[in-house]
XYZ file of C-alpha atoms in Angstrom:
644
model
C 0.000 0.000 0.000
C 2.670 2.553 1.164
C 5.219 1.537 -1.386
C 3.382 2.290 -3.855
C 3.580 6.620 -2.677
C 6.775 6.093 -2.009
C 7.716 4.891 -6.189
C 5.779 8.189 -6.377
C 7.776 9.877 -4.322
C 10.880 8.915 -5.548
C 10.203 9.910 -9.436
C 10.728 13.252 -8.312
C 14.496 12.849 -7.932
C 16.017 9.618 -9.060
C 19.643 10.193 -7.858
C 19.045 11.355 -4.482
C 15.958 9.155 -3.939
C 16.120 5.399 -4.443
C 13.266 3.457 -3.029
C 13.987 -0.420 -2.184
C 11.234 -2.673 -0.918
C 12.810 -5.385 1.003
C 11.700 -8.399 2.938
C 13.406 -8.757 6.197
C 14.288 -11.884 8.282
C 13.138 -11.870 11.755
C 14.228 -14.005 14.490
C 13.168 -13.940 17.946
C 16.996 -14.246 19.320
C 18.565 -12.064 16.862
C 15.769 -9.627 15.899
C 16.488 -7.605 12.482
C 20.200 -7.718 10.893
C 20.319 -3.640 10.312
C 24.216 -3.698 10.461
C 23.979 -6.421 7.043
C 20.794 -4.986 5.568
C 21.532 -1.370 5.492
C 25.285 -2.122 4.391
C 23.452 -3.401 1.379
C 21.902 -0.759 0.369
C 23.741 2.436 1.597
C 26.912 3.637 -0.940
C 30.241 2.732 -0.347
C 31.142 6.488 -1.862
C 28.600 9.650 -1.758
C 28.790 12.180 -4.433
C 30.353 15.068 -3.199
C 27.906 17.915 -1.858
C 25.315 14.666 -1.511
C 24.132 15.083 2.382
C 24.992 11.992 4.149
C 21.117 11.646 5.263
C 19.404 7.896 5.327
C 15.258 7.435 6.163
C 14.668 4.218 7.492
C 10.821 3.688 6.500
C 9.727 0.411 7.964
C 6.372 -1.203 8.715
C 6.037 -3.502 11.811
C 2.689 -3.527 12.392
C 2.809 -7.771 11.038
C 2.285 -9.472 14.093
C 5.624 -12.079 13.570
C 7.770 -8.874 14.930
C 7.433 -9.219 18.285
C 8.548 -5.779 20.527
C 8.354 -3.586 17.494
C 9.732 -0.546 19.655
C 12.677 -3.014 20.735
C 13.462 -3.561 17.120
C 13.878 0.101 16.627
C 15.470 0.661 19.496
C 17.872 -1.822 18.157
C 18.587 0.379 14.827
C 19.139 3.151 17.035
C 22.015 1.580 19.158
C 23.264 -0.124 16.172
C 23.986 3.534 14.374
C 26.219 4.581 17.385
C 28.206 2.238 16.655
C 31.622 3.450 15.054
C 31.551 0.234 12.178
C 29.439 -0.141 9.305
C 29.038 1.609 6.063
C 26.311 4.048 8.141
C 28.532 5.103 10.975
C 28.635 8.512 9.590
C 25.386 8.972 8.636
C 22.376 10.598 9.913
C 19.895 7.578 10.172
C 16.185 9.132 10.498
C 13.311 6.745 10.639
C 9.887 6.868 10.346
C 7.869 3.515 11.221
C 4.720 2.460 11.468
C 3.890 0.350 14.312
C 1.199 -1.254 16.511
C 0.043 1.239 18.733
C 0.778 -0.023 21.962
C 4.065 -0.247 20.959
C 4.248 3.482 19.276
C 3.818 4.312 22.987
C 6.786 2.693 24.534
C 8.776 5.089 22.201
C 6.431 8.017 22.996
C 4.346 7.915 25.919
C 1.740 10.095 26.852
C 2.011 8.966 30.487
C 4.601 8.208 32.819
C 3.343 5.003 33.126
C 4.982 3.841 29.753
C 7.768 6.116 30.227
C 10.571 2.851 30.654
C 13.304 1.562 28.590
C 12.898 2.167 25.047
C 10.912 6.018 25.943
C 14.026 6.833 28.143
C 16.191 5.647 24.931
C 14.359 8.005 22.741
C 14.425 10.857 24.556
C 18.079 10.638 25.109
C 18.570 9.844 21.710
C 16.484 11.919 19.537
C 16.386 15.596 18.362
C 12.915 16.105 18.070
C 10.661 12.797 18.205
C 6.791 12.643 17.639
C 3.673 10.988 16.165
C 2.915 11.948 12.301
C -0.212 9.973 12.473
C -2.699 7.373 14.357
C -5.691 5.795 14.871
C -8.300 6.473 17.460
C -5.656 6.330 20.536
C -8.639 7.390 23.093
C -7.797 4.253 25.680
C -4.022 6.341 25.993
C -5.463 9.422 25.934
C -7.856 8.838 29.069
C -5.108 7.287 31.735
C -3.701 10.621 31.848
C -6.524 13.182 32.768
C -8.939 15.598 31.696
C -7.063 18.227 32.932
C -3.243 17.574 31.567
C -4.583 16.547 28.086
C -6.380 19.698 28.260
C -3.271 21.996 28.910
C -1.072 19.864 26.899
C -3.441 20.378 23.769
C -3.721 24.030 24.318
C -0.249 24.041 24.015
C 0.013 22.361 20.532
C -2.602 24.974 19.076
C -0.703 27.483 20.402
C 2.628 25.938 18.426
C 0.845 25.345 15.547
C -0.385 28.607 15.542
C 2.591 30.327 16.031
C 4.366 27.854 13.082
C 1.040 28.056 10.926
C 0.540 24.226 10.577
C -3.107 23.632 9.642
C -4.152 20.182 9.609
C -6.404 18.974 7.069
C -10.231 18.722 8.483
C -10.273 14.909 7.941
C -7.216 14.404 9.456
C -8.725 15.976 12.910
C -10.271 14.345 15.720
C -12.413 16.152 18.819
C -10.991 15.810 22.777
C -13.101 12.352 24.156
C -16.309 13.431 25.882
C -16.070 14.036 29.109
C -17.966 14.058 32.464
C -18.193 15.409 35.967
C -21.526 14.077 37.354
C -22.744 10.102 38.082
C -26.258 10.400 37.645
C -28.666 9.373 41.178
C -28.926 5.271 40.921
C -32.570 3.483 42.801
C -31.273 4.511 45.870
C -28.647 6.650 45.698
C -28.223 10.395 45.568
C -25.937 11.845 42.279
C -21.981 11.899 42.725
C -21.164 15.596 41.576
C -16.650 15.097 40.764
C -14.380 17.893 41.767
C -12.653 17.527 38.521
C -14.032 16.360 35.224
C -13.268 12.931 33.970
C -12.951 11.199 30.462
C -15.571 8.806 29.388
C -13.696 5.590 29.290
C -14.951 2.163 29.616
C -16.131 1.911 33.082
C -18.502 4.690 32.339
C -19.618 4.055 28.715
C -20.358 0.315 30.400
C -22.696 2.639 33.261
C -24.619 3.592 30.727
C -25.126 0.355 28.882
C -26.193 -1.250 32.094
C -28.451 2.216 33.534
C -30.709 1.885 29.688
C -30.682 -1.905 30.810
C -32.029 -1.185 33.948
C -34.444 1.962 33.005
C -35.513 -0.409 29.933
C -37.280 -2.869 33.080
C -38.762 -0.335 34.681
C -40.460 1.650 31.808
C -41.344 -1.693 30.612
C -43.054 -2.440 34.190
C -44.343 0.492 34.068
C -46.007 -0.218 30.952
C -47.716 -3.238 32.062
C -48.994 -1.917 35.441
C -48.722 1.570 34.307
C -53.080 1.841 35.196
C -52.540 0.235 38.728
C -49.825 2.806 39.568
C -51.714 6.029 38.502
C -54.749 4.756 40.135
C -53.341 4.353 43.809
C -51.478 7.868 43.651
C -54.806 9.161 42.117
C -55.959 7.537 45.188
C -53.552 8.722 47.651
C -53.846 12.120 46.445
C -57.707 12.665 46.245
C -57.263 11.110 50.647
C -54.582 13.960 50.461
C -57.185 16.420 49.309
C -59.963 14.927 51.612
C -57.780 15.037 54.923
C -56.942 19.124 53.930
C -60.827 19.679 54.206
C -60.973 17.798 57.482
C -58.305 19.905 58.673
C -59.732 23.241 57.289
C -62.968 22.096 59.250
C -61.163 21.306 62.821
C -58.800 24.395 61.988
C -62.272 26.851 61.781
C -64.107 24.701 64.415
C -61.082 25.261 66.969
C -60.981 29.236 65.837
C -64.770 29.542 66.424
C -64.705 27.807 70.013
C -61.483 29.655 70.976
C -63.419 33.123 69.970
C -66.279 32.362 71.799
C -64.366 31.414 74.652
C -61.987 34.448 75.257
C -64.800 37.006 73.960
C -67.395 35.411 76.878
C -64.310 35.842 79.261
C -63.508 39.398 77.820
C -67.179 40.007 78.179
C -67.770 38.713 81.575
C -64.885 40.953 82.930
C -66.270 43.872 80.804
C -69.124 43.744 82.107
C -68.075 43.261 86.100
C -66.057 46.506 85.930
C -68.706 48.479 84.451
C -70.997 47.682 86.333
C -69.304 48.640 89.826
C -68.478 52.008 88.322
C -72.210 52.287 87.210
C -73.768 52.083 90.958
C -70.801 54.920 91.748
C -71.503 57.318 89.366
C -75.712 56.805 89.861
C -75.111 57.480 93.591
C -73.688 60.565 92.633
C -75.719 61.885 89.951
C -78.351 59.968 89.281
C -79.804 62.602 86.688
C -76.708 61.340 84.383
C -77.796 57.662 83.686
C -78.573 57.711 80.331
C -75.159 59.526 79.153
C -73.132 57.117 81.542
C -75.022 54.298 79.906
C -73.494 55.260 76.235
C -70.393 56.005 77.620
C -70.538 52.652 79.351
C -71.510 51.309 75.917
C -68.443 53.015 73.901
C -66.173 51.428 76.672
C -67.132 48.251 76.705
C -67.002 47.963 72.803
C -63.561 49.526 72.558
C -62.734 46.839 75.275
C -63.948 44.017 73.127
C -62.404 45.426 70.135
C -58.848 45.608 71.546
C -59.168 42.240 73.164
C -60.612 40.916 69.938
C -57.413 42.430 67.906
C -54.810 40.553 70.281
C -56.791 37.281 69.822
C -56.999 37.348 66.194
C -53.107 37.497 66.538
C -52.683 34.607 68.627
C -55.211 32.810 66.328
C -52.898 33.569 63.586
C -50.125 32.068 64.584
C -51.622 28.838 65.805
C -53.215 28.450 62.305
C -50.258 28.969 60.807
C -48.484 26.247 63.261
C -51.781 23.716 61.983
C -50.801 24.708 58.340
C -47.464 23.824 58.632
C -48.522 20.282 60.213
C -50.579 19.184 58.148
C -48.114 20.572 54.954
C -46.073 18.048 56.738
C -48.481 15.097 56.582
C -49.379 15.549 53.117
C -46.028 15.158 51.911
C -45.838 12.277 54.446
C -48.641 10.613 52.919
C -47.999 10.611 49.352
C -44.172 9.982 49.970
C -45.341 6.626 52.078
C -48.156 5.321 49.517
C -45.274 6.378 46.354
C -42.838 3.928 48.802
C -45.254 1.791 49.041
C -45.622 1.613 45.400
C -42.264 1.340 44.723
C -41.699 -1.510 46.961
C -44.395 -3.505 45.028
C -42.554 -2.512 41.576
C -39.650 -4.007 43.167
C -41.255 -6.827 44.330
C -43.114 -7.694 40.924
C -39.853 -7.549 38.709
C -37.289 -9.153 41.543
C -39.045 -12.419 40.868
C -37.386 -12.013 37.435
C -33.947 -13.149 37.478
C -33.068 -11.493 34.222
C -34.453 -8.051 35.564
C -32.769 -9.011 39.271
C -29.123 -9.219 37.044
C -29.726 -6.146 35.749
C -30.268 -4.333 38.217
C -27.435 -5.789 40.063
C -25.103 -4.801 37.458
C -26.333 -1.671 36.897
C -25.681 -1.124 40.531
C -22.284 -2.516 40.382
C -21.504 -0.365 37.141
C -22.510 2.997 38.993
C -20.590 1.916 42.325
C -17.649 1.333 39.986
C -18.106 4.599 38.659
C -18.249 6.591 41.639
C -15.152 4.907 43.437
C -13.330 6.428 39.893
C -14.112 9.809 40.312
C -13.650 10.146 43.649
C -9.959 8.195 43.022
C -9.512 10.809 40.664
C -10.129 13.521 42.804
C -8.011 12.246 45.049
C -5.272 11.845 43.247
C -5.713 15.219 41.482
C -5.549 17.031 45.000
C -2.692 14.966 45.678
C -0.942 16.100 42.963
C -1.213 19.531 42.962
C -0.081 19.329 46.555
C 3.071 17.762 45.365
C 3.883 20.474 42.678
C 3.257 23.193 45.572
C 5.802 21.098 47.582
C 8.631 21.209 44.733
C 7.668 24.902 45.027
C 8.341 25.799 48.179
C 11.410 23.733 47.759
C 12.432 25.383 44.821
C 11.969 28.830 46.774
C 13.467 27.390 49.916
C 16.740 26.608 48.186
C 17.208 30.249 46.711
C 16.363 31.921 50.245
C 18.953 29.312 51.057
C 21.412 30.425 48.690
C 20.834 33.972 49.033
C 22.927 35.750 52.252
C 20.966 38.701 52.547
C 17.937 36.024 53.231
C 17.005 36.291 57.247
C 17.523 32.818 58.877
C 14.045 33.561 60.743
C 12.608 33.433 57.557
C 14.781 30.614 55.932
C 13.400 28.691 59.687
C 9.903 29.244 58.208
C 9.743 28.622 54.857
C 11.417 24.740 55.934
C 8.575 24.623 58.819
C 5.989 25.340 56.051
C 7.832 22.849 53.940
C 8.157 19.816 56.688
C 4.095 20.260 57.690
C 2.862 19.995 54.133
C 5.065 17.019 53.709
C 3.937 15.559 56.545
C 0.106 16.258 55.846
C 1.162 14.980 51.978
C 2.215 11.646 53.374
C -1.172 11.369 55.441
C -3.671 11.976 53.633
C -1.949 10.019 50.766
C -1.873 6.918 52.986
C -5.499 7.318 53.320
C -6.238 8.080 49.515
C -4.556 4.672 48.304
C -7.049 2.832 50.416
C -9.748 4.557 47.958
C -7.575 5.264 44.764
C -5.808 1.887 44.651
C -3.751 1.655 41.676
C -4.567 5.191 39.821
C -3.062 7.187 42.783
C 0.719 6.827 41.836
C 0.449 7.714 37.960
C -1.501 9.914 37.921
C 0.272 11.671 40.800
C 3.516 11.149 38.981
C 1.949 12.569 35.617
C 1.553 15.684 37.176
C 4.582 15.841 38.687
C 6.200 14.948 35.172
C 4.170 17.073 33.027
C 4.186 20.409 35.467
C 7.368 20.085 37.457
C 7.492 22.643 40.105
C 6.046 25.615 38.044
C 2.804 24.411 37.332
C 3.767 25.115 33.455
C 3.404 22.437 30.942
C 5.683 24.030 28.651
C 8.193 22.520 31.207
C 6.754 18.774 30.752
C 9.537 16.326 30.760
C 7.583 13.903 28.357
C 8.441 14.420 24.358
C 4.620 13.671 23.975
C 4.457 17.566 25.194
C 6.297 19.158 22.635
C 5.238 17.916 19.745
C 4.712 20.631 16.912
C 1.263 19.411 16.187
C -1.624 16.607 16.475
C -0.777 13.629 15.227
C -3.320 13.455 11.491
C -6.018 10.816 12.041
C -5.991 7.737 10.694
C -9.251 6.117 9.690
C -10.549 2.658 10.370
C -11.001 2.224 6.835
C -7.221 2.920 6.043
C -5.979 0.075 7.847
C -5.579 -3.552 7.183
C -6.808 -6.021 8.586
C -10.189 -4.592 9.422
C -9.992 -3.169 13.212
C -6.130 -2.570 13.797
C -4.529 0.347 15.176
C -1.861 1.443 14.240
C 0.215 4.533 14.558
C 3.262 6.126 12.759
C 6.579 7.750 14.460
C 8.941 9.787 13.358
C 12.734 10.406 14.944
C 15.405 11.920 13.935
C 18.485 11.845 16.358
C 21.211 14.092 17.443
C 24.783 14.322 15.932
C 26.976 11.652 16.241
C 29.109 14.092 18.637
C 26.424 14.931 20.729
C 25.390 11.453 20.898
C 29.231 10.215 22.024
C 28.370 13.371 24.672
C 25.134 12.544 26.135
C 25.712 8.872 26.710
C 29.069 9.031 27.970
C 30.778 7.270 25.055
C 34.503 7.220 24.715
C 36.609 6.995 21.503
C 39.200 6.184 22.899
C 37.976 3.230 24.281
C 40.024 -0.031 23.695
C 36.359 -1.395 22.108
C 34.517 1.283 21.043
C 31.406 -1.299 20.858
C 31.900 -2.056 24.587
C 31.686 1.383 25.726
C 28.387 1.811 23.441
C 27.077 -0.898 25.045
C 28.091 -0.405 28.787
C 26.432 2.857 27.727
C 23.061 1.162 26.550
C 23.230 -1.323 29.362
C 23.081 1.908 32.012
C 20.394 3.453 30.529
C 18.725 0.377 29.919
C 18.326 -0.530 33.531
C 16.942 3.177 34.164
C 14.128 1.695 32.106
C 13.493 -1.578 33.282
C 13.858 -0.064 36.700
C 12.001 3.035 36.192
C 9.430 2.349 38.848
C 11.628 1.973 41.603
C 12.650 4.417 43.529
C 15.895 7.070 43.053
C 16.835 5.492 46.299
C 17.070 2.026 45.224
C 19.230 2.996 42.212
C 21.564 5.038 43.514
C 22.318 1.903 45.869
C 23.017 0.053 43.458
C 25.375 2.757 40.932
C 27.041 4.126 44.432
C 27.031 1.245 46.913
C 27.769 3.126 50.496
C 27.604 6.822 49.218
C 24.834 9.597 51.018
C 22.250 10.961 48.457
C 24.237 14.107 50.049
C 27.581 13.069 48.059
C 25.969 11.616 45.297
C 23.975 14.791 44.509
C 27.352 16.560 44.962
C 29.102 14.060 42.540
C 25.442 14.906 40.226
C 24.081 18.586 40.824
C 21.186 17.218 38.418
C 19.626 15.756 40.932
C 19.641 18.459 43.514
C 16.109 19.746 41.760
C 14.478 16.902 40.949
C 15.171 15.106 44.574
C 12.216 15.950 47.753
C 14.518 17.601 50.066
C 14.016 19.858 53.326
C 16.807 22.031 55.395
C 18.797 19.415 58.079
C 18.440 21.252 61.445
C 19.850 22.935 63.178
C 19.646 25.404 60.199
C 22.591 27.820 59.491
C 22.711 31.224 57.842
C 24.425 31.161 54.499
C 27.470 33.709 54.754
C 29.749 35.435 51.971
C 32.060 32.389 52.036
C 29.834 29.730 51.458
C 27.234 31.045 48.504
C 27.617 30.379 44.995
C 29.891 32.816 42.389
C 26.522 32.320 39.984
C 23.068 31.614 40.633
C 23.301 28.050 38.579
C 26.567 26.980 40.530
C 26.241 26.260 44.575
C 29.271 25.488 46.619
C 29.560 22.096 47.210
C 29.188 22.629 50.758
C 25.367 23.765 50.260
C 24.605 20.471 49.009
C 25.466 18.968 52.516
C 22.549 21.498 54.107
C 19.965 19.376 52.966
C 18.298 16.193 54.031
C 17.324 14.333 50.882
C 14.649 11.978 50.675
C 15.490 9.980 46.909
C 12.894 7.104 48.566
C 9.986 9.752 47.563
C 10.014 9.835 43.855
C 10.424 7.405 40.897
C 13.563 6.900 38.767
C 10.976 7.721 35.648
C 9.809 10.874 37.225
C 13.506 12.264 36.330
C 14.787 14.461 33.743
C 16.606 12.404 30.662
C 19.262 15.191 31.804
C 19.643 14.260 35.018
C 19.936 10.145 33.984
C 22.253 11.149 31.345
C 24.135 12.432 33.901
C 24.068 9.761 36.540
C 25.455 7.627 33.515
C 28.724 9.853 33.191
C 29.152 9.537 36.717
C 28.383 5.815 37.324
C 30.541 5.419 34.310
C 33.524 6.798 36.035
C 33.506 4.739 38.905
C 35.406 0.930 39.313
C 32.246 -0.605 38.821
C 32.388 0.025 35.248
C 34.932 -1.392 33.707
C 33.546 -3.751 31.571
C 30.658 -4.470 30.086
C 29.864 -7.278 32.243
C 30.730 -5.519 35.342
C 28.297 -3.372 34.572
C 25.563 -5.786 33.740
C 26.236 -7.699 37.078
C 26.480 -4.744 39.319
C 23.183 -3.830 38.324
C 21.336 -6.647 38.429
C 21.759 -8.383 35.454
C 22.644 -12.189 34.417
C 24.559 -11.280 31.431
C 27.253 -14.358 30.891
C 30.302 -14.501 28.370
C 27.928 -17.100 26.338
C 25.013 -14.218 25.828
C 27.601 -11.270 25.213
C 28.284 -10.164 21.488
C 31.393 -10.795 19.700
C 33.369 -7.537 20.934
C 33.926 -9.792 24.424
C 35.242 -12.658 22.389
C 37.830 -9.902 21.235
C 39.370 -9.245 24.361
């Protein structure tokens, strides 16, 4: 299929474009011959002018190449080797490959950032995905809100380098989600952060249409029954608020009657003991006392009246609000009641009983996600404001006119968010099992201590744009993935640099492979701790003196003040902000058991190669194999140990 564009390709310019199609041998043991096949096909002699520039375009998508990425990672150590008609040249490649294996050479997440991803990034220039399939089962691990900053990025790259993909070639961010809908029982789950909608939650849904399909469909069949007992339950609801208007207007009347009588009674018992006073003295008077008797006692009833009718409010009001209370009562208990009968008509059905089993089971797995993920999100943005305040500790640190009150505080701030870091993470894992640690460690990766992706120590987050889409259709067989990578490495120089390599070496292919053998184990190793591995490069040696022996390290290793804490002084701060005394290095307590070998900077690795390198430990290839770990024998070495 390709080779066909690529005979198109090549008409263009016959001399400096020569397609072969060739039909490699692969073996299990031996993998792919590059060394023999490329010294086929590459010139003895180059015109001169002619760039000495090779693209290796290879498909290993076939399923008899096992560990695609190994086989490239193969080519790649192969070409730093000083033997070979290539061992000049600049050997690009561009491969397609089965997905999964496209990201061991270019994760998205530190969880697949081991051997042959540490390779790459040490190796290549610029690295990245030209095209893929639909890669949303990659794309989720990592987190709505990384994948979100990370592609905001890219636009903004593109943008600025005016790529514009093709429309086809596009694909949209994976729906997301930050509510579980209520379940039978169960009140909705509202997520602090949104979430992608992966498998767990497409399968919620499957099973909640499932379960909603019984209960319309019950619903159906005793659709008549239900209406008529809630018609019935409400028309009693309507029937016991007329009883209770009655006994509400038949308490108001009796009350009335009973405090006006009493009113009355008193009225009347007053006015009539100042009536016999004022006839005795002037009995001519009687009929004007008799209205002004009259106007007093009805202003008395009046007032007394007024101050009833406000008492009588309120208790009507408190009889309102009762029987409020038992309606809602009423019809919750009879739609309960209802409910319970549903239940009981459609458990009997063991289909229907599955159902809603599973649907129950889907939700709970659900909800135990997002609130993992929230977890581990807070979690992780309290570790990046830890490598904060340790970044600003060590430059209050370093600075003398810094106050040592204030130095005292900034490590007291430091030490309690540690400790309340530690805490509540040995709580979270009990809820966020395995997804605590990556996703912790993804942050940590992708926003360092700045909270600024452009910093990401993953390639994935500097690629120059979206990898083009690749549709189902396009691939053969029917329902593959597949995805296509492109790397182009450093000079040859820089390469010798970066990974330590000597020319002077008595075997040059010894020292390229004591080389590859270091970095190697960083991969295989990568989720062990910095602790573990610096054990094993510097048997006996303090993280103190190994830090001093790799200043790398000093930024990417959790690290507080040692106390009693000292005031730096003239003496003992750095000539240059990037270059600390060696004696500010010993200030520190280090704690390289906190973090991951993969959560480190290729730089930093690089750089505990050079000095592992330089130690008596490595003075041979199988030295270093064996004081690693390794089982490497004379039998399994290549023919450079035969040599010796």
């Amino acid at each position: 299929m390709y080779h066909k564009h690529l005979n198109e390709f090549s008409q263009k310019d016959k001399e400096k474009i020569q397609v072969h199609k060739e039909k490699v041998h692969y073996g299990s043991v031996h993998g792919i011959g590059w060394l023999e096949l490329l010294d086929t096909y590459v010139p003895a002699e180059v015109p001169p002018g002619m760039p000495k520039d090779l693209l290796v375009i290879a498909n290993l998508t076939d399923r008899a190449f096992k560990n695609a990425s190994r086989i490239w990672a193969a080519l790649v150590g192969h070409s730093l080797l000083n033997r070979g008609r290539f061992s000049d040249w600049n050997v690009r490649t561009l491969m397609i490959l089965p997905q999964e294996e496209a990201e061991s050479i270019l994760p998205r997440s530190i969880r697949n950032r081991r051997k042959v991803a540490i390779l790459n990034e040490a190796y290549s220039r610029q690295s990245f995905i030209v095209a893929e399939t639909d890669n949303t089962e990659n794309v989720i691990p990592r987190g709505y809100e990384l994948v979100e900053k990370s592609a905001a990025l890219v636009a903004q790259r593109m943008a600025e380098n005016q790529i514009i993909l093709p429309q086809l070639r596009t694909r949209d961010t994976p729906d997301s989600y930050a509510e579980v809908p209520a379940g039978p029982r169960t009140e909705p789950y509202a997520a602090k952060y949104p979430l992608f909608v992966g498998e767990p939650f497409k399968e919620f849904l499957e099973k909640k249409d499932l379960y909603e399909g019984i209960i319309n469909g019950y619903y159906k069949k005793h659709g008549g029954t239900i209406e008529a007992e809630l018609a019935y339950a409400r028309a009693r609801a309507r029937v016991v608020h007329i009883a209770k208007e009655l006994a509400k207007q038949q308490i108001e009347l009796t009350l009335t009657n009973t405090i006006v009588q009493a009113k009355l009674n008193a009225a009347d018992f007053e006015e009539a003991k100042l009536y016999k006073e004022i006839v005795k003295k002037n009995p001519k008077m009687k009929k004007l006392v008799d209205r002004r008797r009259n106007f007093f006692k009805l202003r008395a009833q009046v007032l007394h009246l007024a101050g009833d009718l406000a008492k009588l409010e309120l208790q009507v009001y408190s009889y309102e609000e009762k029987f409020l209370k038992s309606k809602v009562h009423s019809l919750k208990v009879a739609e309960e009641r209802l409910y319970r009968e549903a239940l009981k008509q459609y458990s009997t059905d063991k289909q229907a009983s599955k159902t809603s089993r599973d649907y129950s089971r889907a939700r709970a797995s659900v909800v135990h996600l997002a609130k993992a993920a929230d977890a581990a999100v807070d979690l992780a943005k309290q570790q990046i404001e830890i490598a904060s305040l340790e970044e600003k500790l060590a430059k209050a640190k370093l600075n003398p006119t810094t106050e040592l009150v204030e130095i005292e505080r900034q490590n007291s701030i430091l030490v309690n968010l540690r400790k309340e870091f530690t805490e509540q993470s040995s709580e979270a894992l009990i809820h966020a099992s395995r997804k605590l640690p990556n996703l912790v460690n993804d942050y940590r990766v992708a926003l360092g201590a700045s909270g600024d992706i452009k910093d990401s120590r993953l390639l994935w987050d500097h690629r120059p744009f979206e990898p083009l889409y690749i549709h189902p259709k396009e691939v053969m067989p029917k329902g593959s993935c597949c995805a296509i990578v492109y790397s182009e490495p450093e000079p040859k120089e820089r390469l010798f640099e970066k990974f330590a390599i000597d020319n002077t070496h008595d075997r040059h292919d010894e020292a390229v492979e004591m080389a590859l053998s270091v970095v190697g184990t960083f991969g295989i190793r990568a989720r062990e701790t910095v602790a573990d591995m610096l054990d094993k490069l510097f048997p006996g040696q303090s993280p103190a003196e190994v830090v001093k022996l790799v200043p790398e390290l000093f930024d990417c290793i959790p690290k507080q003040l040692r106390l009693p804490i000292t005031k730096a002084t003239s003496d003992s701060t750095a000539t240059s902000p990037t270059t600390p005394p060696s004696s500010f290095y010993d200030e520190f307590e280090y704690m390289p058991d906190q973090i991951t070998l993969q959560c480190l900077p290729v730089s930093a690795l690089l750089s505990l190669l050079k000095a592992y390198l330089n130690t008596p430990n490595a003075r041979s290839f199988l030295q270093v194999n064996r004081s690693l770990g390794g089982s490497a024998t004379l039998f399994a070495l290549r023919s450079w140990v035969f040599e010796a």
